[in-house]
Amino acid sequence: METRQKAPIGRPRGFDAEEALERAMRVFWEQGYEGASLTDLTRAMGITRTSMYAAFGNKEELFRKALERYTEGPASYGARALREPTARQVATAFLNGSVRASTRPGCPSGCLGVQGSLAAGDPGRAARDELAAWRNAHTAHLRDRFRRAADEGDLPPGSDPDLLARYLMTVANGIAVQAASGASRDDLQRVADMALRSWPPS
């Protein structure tokens, strides 16, 4: 008597989850959290809503995963900048990276971390809070790095590491908003260069 082989439990996804997440990230980057409808997301990802929920959870969870991917990809210049040997080089790498990331050819203009939920109402509160925490964390990383620079004598006495970190983040956020409004990479690089000219001498 022939024995029937049991079918494997569960079905293979049938799509590339990494590629789908990359496409979702771009939709959020371009349209913001509230502007990105589930239809926009699933169409870009090439999957059904059922598959999206199974692989990534609800829209908030998908956004969180997309933000993580953005942090590790287009926004990874921030982590790299912190490894520069001097505070001035950290600031230079951070602002130059912001200009490049906000004006990448073939990518949406601006920054997912800035524009993602600026205009979000109540339905987008969780995403807005997530992005506020994301920006604050980046400011804290810069502040900690500049505190170390101050301790090492790399910043002049009386320098305020917290203010320097907020200054850099404010300029970078402005660069992102200007990029989304159509400012060119060259124009934004000049803005970054001007901001760096006011950096405290070491």
PDB file of C-alpha atoms in Angstrom:
ATOM      1  CA  MET A   1       0.000   0.000   0.000  1.00  0.00           C
ATOM      2  CA  GLU A   2       1.389   3.374  -0.995  1.00  0.00           C
ATOM      3  CA  THR A   3       1.931   5.805   1.862  1.00  0.00           C
ATOM      4  CA  ARG A   4       1.134   9.431   1.250  1.00  0.00           C
ATOM      5  CA  GLN A   5       3.809  11.894   2.132  1.00  0.00           C
ATOM      6  CA  LYS A   6       2.643  14.666   4.441  1.00  0.00           C
ATOM      7  CA  ALA A   7       2.619  18.113   2.922  1.00  0.00           C
ATOM      8  CA  PRO A   8       5.058  20.488   4.592  1.00  0.00           C
ATOM      9  CA  ILE A   9       3.499  22.693   7.227  1.00  0.00           C
ATOM     10  CA  GLY A  10       3.211  26.284   6.121  1.00  0.00           C
ATOM     11  CA  ARG A  11       3.873  27.617   2.655  1.00  0.00           C
ATOM     12  CA  PRO A  12       6.976  29.339   1.398  1.00  0.00           C
ATOM     13  CA  ARG A  13       6.547  33.095   1.178  1.00  0.00           C
ATOM     14  CA  GLY A  14       7.076  33.203  -2.545  1.00  0.00           C
ATOM     15  CA  PHE A  15       8.614  36.689  -2.406  1.00  0.00           C
ATOM     16  CA  ASP A  16      11.857  38.305  -1.347  1.00  0.00           C
ATOM     17  CA  ALA A  17      11.142  39.867   2.065  1.00  0.00           C
ATOM     18  CA  GLU A  18      14.253  42.081   1.928  1.00  0.00           C
ATOM     19  CA  GLU A  19      13.328  43.464  -1.474  1.00  0.00           C
ATOM     20  CA  ALA A  20       9.724  44.010  -0.351  1.00  0.00           C
ATOM     21  CA  LEU A  21      10.921  45.899   2.733  1.00  0.00           C
ATOM     22  CA  GLU A  22      13.245  48.028   0.594  1.00  0.00           C
ATOM     23  CA  ARG A  23      10.292  49.003  -1.604  1.00  0.00           C
ATOM     24  CA  ALA A  24       8.116  49.772   1.429  1.00  0.00           C
ATOM     25  CA  MET A  25      10.883  51.966   2.827  1.00  0.00           C
ATOM     26  CA  ARG A  26      10.931  53.985  -0.387  1.00  0.00           C
ATOM     27  CA  VAL A  27       7.151  54.455  -0.310  1.00  0.00           C
ATOM     28  CA  PHE A  28       7.279  55.754   3.278  1.00  0.00           C
ATOM     29  CA  TRP A  29      10.285  57.905   2.394  1.00  0.00           C
ATOM     30  CA  GLU A  30       8.478  59.503  -0.519  1.00  0.00           C
ATOM     31  CA  GLN A  31       4.928  59.739   0.855  1.00  0.00           C
ATOM     32  CA  GLY A  32       5.316  59.816   4.639  1.00  0.00           C
ATOM     33  CA  TYR A  33       3.514  57.519   7.059  1.00  0.00           C
ATOM     34  CA  GLU A  34      -0.044  58.756   6.544  1.00  0.00           C
ATOM     35  CA  GLY A  35       0.415  59.418   2.833  1.00  0.00           C
ATOM     36  CA  ALA A  36       1.424  55.812   2.211  1.00  0.00           C
ATOM     37  CA  SER A  37      -1.766  53.779   1.911  1.00  0.00           C
ATOM     38  CA  LEU A  38      -1.818  50.005   2.298  1.00  0.00           C
ATOM     39  CA  THR A  39      -2.661  49.824  -1.397  1.00  0.00           C
ATOM     40  CA  ASP A  40       0.423  51.906  -2.278  1.00  0.00           C
ATOM     41  CA  LEU A  41       2.594  49.762  -0.033  1.00  0.00           C
ATOM     42  CA  THR A  42       1.403  46.334  -1.172  1.00  0.00           C
ATOM     43  CA  ARG A  43       1.476  47.382  -4.825  1.00  0.00           C
ATOM     44  CA  ALA A  44       5.068  48.579  -4.505  1.00  0.00           C
ATOM     45  CA  MET A  45       6.025  45.476  -2.533  1.00  0.00           C
ATOM     46  CA  GLY A  46       4.359  43.184  -5.066  1.00  0.00           C
ATOM     47  CA  ILE A  47       2.428  41.256  -2.409  1.00  0.00           C
ATOM     48  CA  THR A  48      -1.104  40.964  -1.019  1.00  0.00           C
ATOM     49  CA  ARG A  49      -2.220  42.532   2.242  1.00  0.00           C
ATOM     50  CA  THR A  50      -2.450  39.061   3.771  1.00  0.00           C
ATOM     51  CA  SER A  51       1.186  38.391   2.876  1.00  0.00           C
ATOM     52  CA  MET A  52       2.216  41.798   4.202  1.00  0.00           C
ATOM     53  CA  TYR A  53       0.529  41.217   7.559  1.00  0.00           C
ATOM     54  CA  ALA A  54       2.005  37.718   7.808  1.00  0.00           C
ATOM     55  CA  ALA A  55       5.552  38.845   7.013  1.00  0.00           C
ATOM     56  CA  PHE A  56       5.728  42.318   8.567  1.00  0.00           C
ATOM     57  CA  GLY A  57       2.736  42.851  10.845  1.00  0.00           C
ATOM     58  CA  ASN A  58       0.479  45.903  10.595  1.00  0.00           C
ATOM     59  CA  LYS A  59       1.337  49.233   8.983  1.00  0.00           C
ATOM     60  CA  GLU A  60       2.985  50.603  12.149  1.00  0.00           C
ATOM     61  CA  GLU A  61       5.212  47.541  12.439  1.00  0.00           C
ATOM     62  CA  LEU A  62       6.080  47.718   8.755  1.00  0.00           C
ATOM     63  CA  PHE A  63       7.004  51.384   9.190  1.00  0.00           C
ATOM     64  CA  ARG A  64       9.234  50.525  12.161  1.00  0.00           C
ATOM     65  CA  LYS A  65      11.033  47.866  10.120  1.00  0.00           C
ATOM     66  CA  ALA A  66      11.357  50.267   7.174  1.00  0.00           C
ATOM     67  CA  LEU A  67      12.882  52.898   9.479  1.00  0.00           C
ATOM     68  CA  GLU A  68      15.397  50.330  10.751  1.00  0.00           C
ATOM     69  CA  ARG A  69      16.327  49.539   7.172  1.00  0.00           C
ATOM     70  CA  TYR A  70      16.676  53.250   6.408  1.00  0.00           C
ATOM     71  CA  THR A  71      18.935  53.695   9.453  1.00  0.00           C
ATOM     72  CA  GLU A  72      21.183  50.828   8.351  1.00  0.00           C
ATOM     73  CA  GLY A  73      21.181  51.952   4.708  1.00  0.00           C
ATOM     74  CA  PRO A  74      20.725  55.557   3.493  1.00  0.00           C
ATOM     75  CA  ALA A  75      21.119  57.048   7.000  1.00  0.00           C
ATOM     76  CA  SER A  76      24.132  54.937   8.000  1.00  0.00           C
ATOM     77  CA  TYR A  77      26.345  58.006   7.442  1.00  0.00           C
ATOM     78  CA  GLY A  78      25.367  59.077  10.981  1.00  0.00           C
ATOM     79  CA  ALA A  79      26.931  56.051  12.665  1.00  0.00           C
ATOM     80  CA  ARG A  80      30.012  56.292  10.436  1.00  0.00           C
ATOM     81  CA  ALA A  81      30.470  59.986  11.253  1.00  0.00           C
ATOM     82  CA  LEU A  82      30.664  59.213  14.992  1.00  0.00           C
ATOM     83  CA  ARG A  83      33.798  57.137  14.356  1.00  0.00           C
ATOM     84  CA  GLU A  84      35.754  60.074  12.916  1.00  0.00           C
ATOM     85  CA  PRO A  85      38.814  60.985  15.025  1.00  0.00           C
ATOM     86  CA  THR A  86      37.971  64.636  15.807  1.00  0.00           C
ATOM     87  CA  ALA A  87      34.786  66.549  16.623  1.00  0.00           C
ATOM     88  CA  ARG A  88      35.229  68.727  13.533  1.00  0.00           C
ATOM     89  CA  GLN A  89      35.576  65.651  11.328  1.00  0.00           C
ATOM     90  CA  VAL A  90      32.469  64.149  12.964  1.00  0.00           C
ATOM     91  CA  ALA A  91      30.517  67.326  12.175  1.00  0.00           C
ATOM     92  CA  THR A  92      31.855  67.461   8.612  1.00  0.00           C
ATOM     93  CA  ALA A  93      31.071  63.797   7.888  1.00  0.00           C
ATOM     94  CA  PHE A  94      27.612  64.160   9.448  1.00  0.00           C
ATOM     95  CA  LEU A  95      26.531  67.188   7.421  1.00  0.00           C
ATOM     96  CA  ASN A  96      28.151  65.997   4.194  1.00  0.00           C
ATOM     97  CA  GLY A  97      26.435  62.638   4.670  1.00  0.00           C
ATOM     98  CA  SER A  98      23.135  64.409   5.221  1.00  0.00           C
ATOM     99  CA  VAL A  99      23.518  66.283   1.945  1.00  0.00           C
ATOM    100  CA  ARG A 100      24.348  63.102   0.012  1.00  0.00           C
ATOM    101  CA  ALA A 101      21.575  61.017   1.606  1.00  0.00           C
ATOM    102  CA  SER A 102      18.958  63.728   0.995  1.00  0.00           C
ATOM    103  CA  THR A 103      19.872  64.074  -2.681  1.00  0.00           C
ATOM    104  CA  ARG A 104      20.679  60.491  -3.726  1.00  0.00           C
ATOM    105  CA  PRO A 105      19.986  59.865  -7.423  1.00  0.00           C
ATOM    106  CA  GLY A 106      17.208  57.334  -7.887  1.00  0.00           C
ATOM    107  CA  CYS A 107      15.893  57.833  -4.325  1.00  0.00           C
ATOM    108  CA  PRO A 108      13.224  60.119  -2.880  1.00  0.00           C
ATOM    109  CA  SER A 109      14.542  63.549  -1.870  1.00  0.00           C
ATOM    110  CA  GLY A 110      14.861  64.502   1.765  1.00  0.00           C
ATOM    111  CA  CYS A 111      14.986  62.230   4.807  1.00  0.00           C
ATOM    112  CA  LEU A 112      12.533  59.552   5.889  1.00  0.00           C
ATOM    113  CA  GLY A 113      13.368  60.390   9.509  1.00  0.00           C
ATOM    114  CA  VAL A 114      12.362  64.032   9.044  1.00  0.00           C
ATOM    115  CA  GLN A 115       9.453  64.029   6.590  1.00  0.00           C
ATOM    116  CA  GLY A 116       8.045  60.613   7.520  1.00  0.00           C
ATOM    117  CA  SER A 117       5.354  61.958   9.819  1.00  0.00           C
ATOM    118  CA  LEU A 118       5.681  65.728  10.156  1.00  0.00           C
ATOM    119  CA  ALA A 119       2.073  66.206   9.078  1.00  0.00           C
ATOM    120  CA  ALA A 120       0.667  63.080  10.727  1.00  0.00           C
ATOM    121  CA  GLY A 121      -2.638  63.436  12.593  1.00  0.00           C
ATOM    122  CA  ASP A 122      -3.979  61.097  15.275  1.00  0.00           C
ATOM    123  CA  PRO A 123      -3.765  57.937  13.116  1.00  0.00           C
ATOM    124  CA  GLY A 124      -0.071  58.640  12.601  1.00  0.00           C
ATOM    125  CA  ARG A 125       0.739  59.465  16.228  1.00  0.00           C
ATOM    126  CA  ALA A 126       2.714  56.255  16.793  1.00  0.00           C
ATOM    127  CA  ALA A 127       4.862  56.894  13.717  1.00  0.00           C
ATOM    128  CA  ARG A 128       5.358  60.532  14.721  1.00  0.00           C
ATOM    129  CA  ASP A 129       6.478  59.467  18.205  1.00  0.00           C
ATOM    130  CA  GLU A 130       8.745  56.806  16.709  1.00  0.00           C
ATOM    131  CA  LEU A 131      10.458  59.369  14.492  1.00  0.00           C
ATOM    132  CA  ALA A 132      10.796  61.929  17.288  1.00  0.00           C
ATOM    133  CA  ALA A 133      12.543  59.241  19.352  1.00  0.00           C
ATOM    134  CA  TRP A 134      14.706  58.352  16.324  1.00  0.00           C
ATOM    135  CA  ARG A 135      15.844  61.954  15.849  1.00  0.00           C
ATOM    136  CA  ASN A 136      16.413  62.423  19.587  1.00  0.00           C
ATOM    137  CA  ALA A 137      18.535  59.266  19.703  1.00  0.00           C
ATOM    138  CA  HIS A 138      20.739  60.566  16.887  1.00  0.00           C
ATOM    139  CA  THR A 139      21.124  63.882  18.708  1.00  0.00           C
ATOM    140  CA  ALA A 140      22.091  62.004  21.886  1.00  0.00           C
ATOM    141  CA  HIS A 141      24.750  59.996  20.001  1.00  0.00           C
ATOM    142  CA  LEU A 142      26.269  63.234  18.714  1.00  0.00           C
ATOM    143  CA  ARG A 143      26.112  64.820  22.167  1.00  0.00           C
ATOM    144  CA  ASP A 144      27.894  61.848  23.750  1.00  0.00           C
ATOM    145  CA  ARG A 145      30.584  61.949  21.064  1.00  0.00           C
ATOM    146  CA  PHE A 146      31.138  65.682  21.624  1.00  0.00           C
ATOM    147  CA  ARG A 147      31.289  65.199  25.388  1.00  0.00           C
ATOM    148  CA  ARG A 148      34.100  62.757  24.788  1.00  0.00           C
ATOM    149  CA  ALA A 149      35.777  65.284  22.489  1.00  0.00           C
ATOM    150  CA  ALA A 150      35.506  67.932  25.222  1.00  0.00           C
ATOM    151  CA  ASP A 151      37.018  65.547  27.782  1.00  0.00           C
ATOM    152  CA  GLU A 152      39.888  64.817  25.398  1.00  0.00           C
ATOM    153  CA  GLY A 153      40.583  68.508  24.809  1.00  0.00           C
ATOM    154  CA  ASP A 154      39.430  68.255  21.193  1.00  0.00           C
ATOM    155  CA  LEU A 155      36.878  71.037  21.791  1.00  0.00           C
ATOM    156  CA  PRO A 156      37.778  74.380  23.373  1.00  0.00           C
ATOM    157  CA  PRO A 157      36.900  74.972  27.050  1.00  0.00           C
ATOM    158  CA  GLY A 158      33.347  76.231  27.483  1.00  0.00           C
ATOM    159  CA  SER A 159      32.003  74.314  24.446  1.00  0.00           C
ATOM    160  CA  ASP A 160      28.485  72.965  24.956  1.00  0.00           C
ATOM    161  CA  PRO A 161      28.309  69.385  23.542  1.00  0.00           C
ATOM    162  CA  ASP A 162      24.505  69.316  23.800  1.00  0.00           C
ATOM    163  CA  LEU A 163      24.116  72.589  21.911  1.00  0.00           C
ATOM    164  CA  LEU A 164      26.621  71.498  19.245  1.00  0.00           C
ATOM    165  CA  ALA A 165      24.697  68.249  18.735  1.00  0.00           C
ATOM    166  CA  ARG A 166      21.380  70.084  18.435  1.00  0.00           C
ATOM    167  CA  TYR A 167      22.919  72.621  16.079  1.00  0.00           C
ATOM    168  CA  LEU A 168      24.158  69.873  13.754  1.00  0.00           C
ATOM    169  CA  MET A 169      20.858  67.992  13.861  1.00  0.00           C
ATOM    170  CA  THR A 170      18.896  71.183  13.164  1.00  0.00           C
ATOM    171  CA  VAL A 171      21.066  71.991  10.134  1.00  0.00           C
ATOM    172  CA  ALA A 172      20.801  68.397   8.873  1.00  0.00           C
ATOM    173  CA  ASN A 173      17.007  68.428   9.288  1.00  0.00           C
ATOM    174  CA  GLY A 174      16.833  71.719   7.406  1.00  0.00           C
ATOM    175  CA  ILE A 175      18.963  70.271   4.621  1.00  0.00           C
ATOM    176  CA  ALA A 176      16.499  67.387   4.321  1.00  0.00           C
ATOM    177  CA  VAL A 177      13.482  69.704   4.147  1.00  0.00           C
ATOM    178  CA  GLN A 178      15.187  71.883   1.533  1.00  0.00           C
ATOM    179  CA  ALA A 179      16.126  68.797  -0.512  1.00  0.00           C
ATOM    180  CA  ALA A 180      12.500  67.657  -0.481  1.00  0.00           C
ATOM    181  CA  SER A 181      11.574  71.119  -1.751  1.00  0.00           C
ATOM    182  CA  GLY A 182      13.890  70.735  -4.743  1.00  0.00           C
ATOM    183  CA  ALA A 183      17.155  72.320  -3.591  1.00  0.00           C
ATOM    184  CA  SER A 184      20.169  70.949  -5.466  1.00  0.00           C
ATOM    185  CA  ARG A 185      23.017  68.967  -3.942  1.00  0.00           C
ATOM    186  CA  ASP A 186      25.479  71.771  -4.745  1.00  0.00           C
ATOM    187  CA  ASP A 187      23.331  74.402  -3.021  1.00  0.00           C
ATOM    188  CA  LEU A 188      22.881  72.213   0.054  1.00  0.00           C
ATOM    189  CA  GLN A 189      26.590  71.417   0.194  1.00  0.00           C
ATOM    190  CA  ARG A 190      27.255  75.155   0.331  1.00  0.00           C
ATOM    191  CA  VAL A 191      24.846  75.383   3.273  1.00  0.00           C
ATOM    192  CA  ALA A 192      26.699  72.565   5.042  1.00  0.00           C
ATOM    193  CA  ASP A 193      30.044  74.242   4.354  1.00  0.00           C
ATOM    194  CA  MET A 194      28.765  77.542   5.743  1.00  0.00           C
ATOM    195  CA  ALA A 195      27.482  75.843   8.908  1.00  0.00           C
ATOM    196  CA  LEU A 196      30.861  74.155   9.415  1.00  0.00           C
ATOM    197  CA  ARG A 197      32.694  77.489   9.204  1.00  0.00           C
ATOM    198  CA  SER A 198      31.127  78.424  12.552  1.00  0.00           C
ATOM    199  CA  TRP A 199      32.414  75.246  14.228  1.00  0.00           C
ATOM    200  CA  PRO A 200      34.540  75.988  17.333  1.00  0.00           C
ATOM    201  CA  PRO A 201      38.282  75.856  16.652  1.00  0.00           C
ATOM    202  CA  SER A 202      40.078  72.921  18.233  1.00  0.00           C
TER     203      SER A 202
END
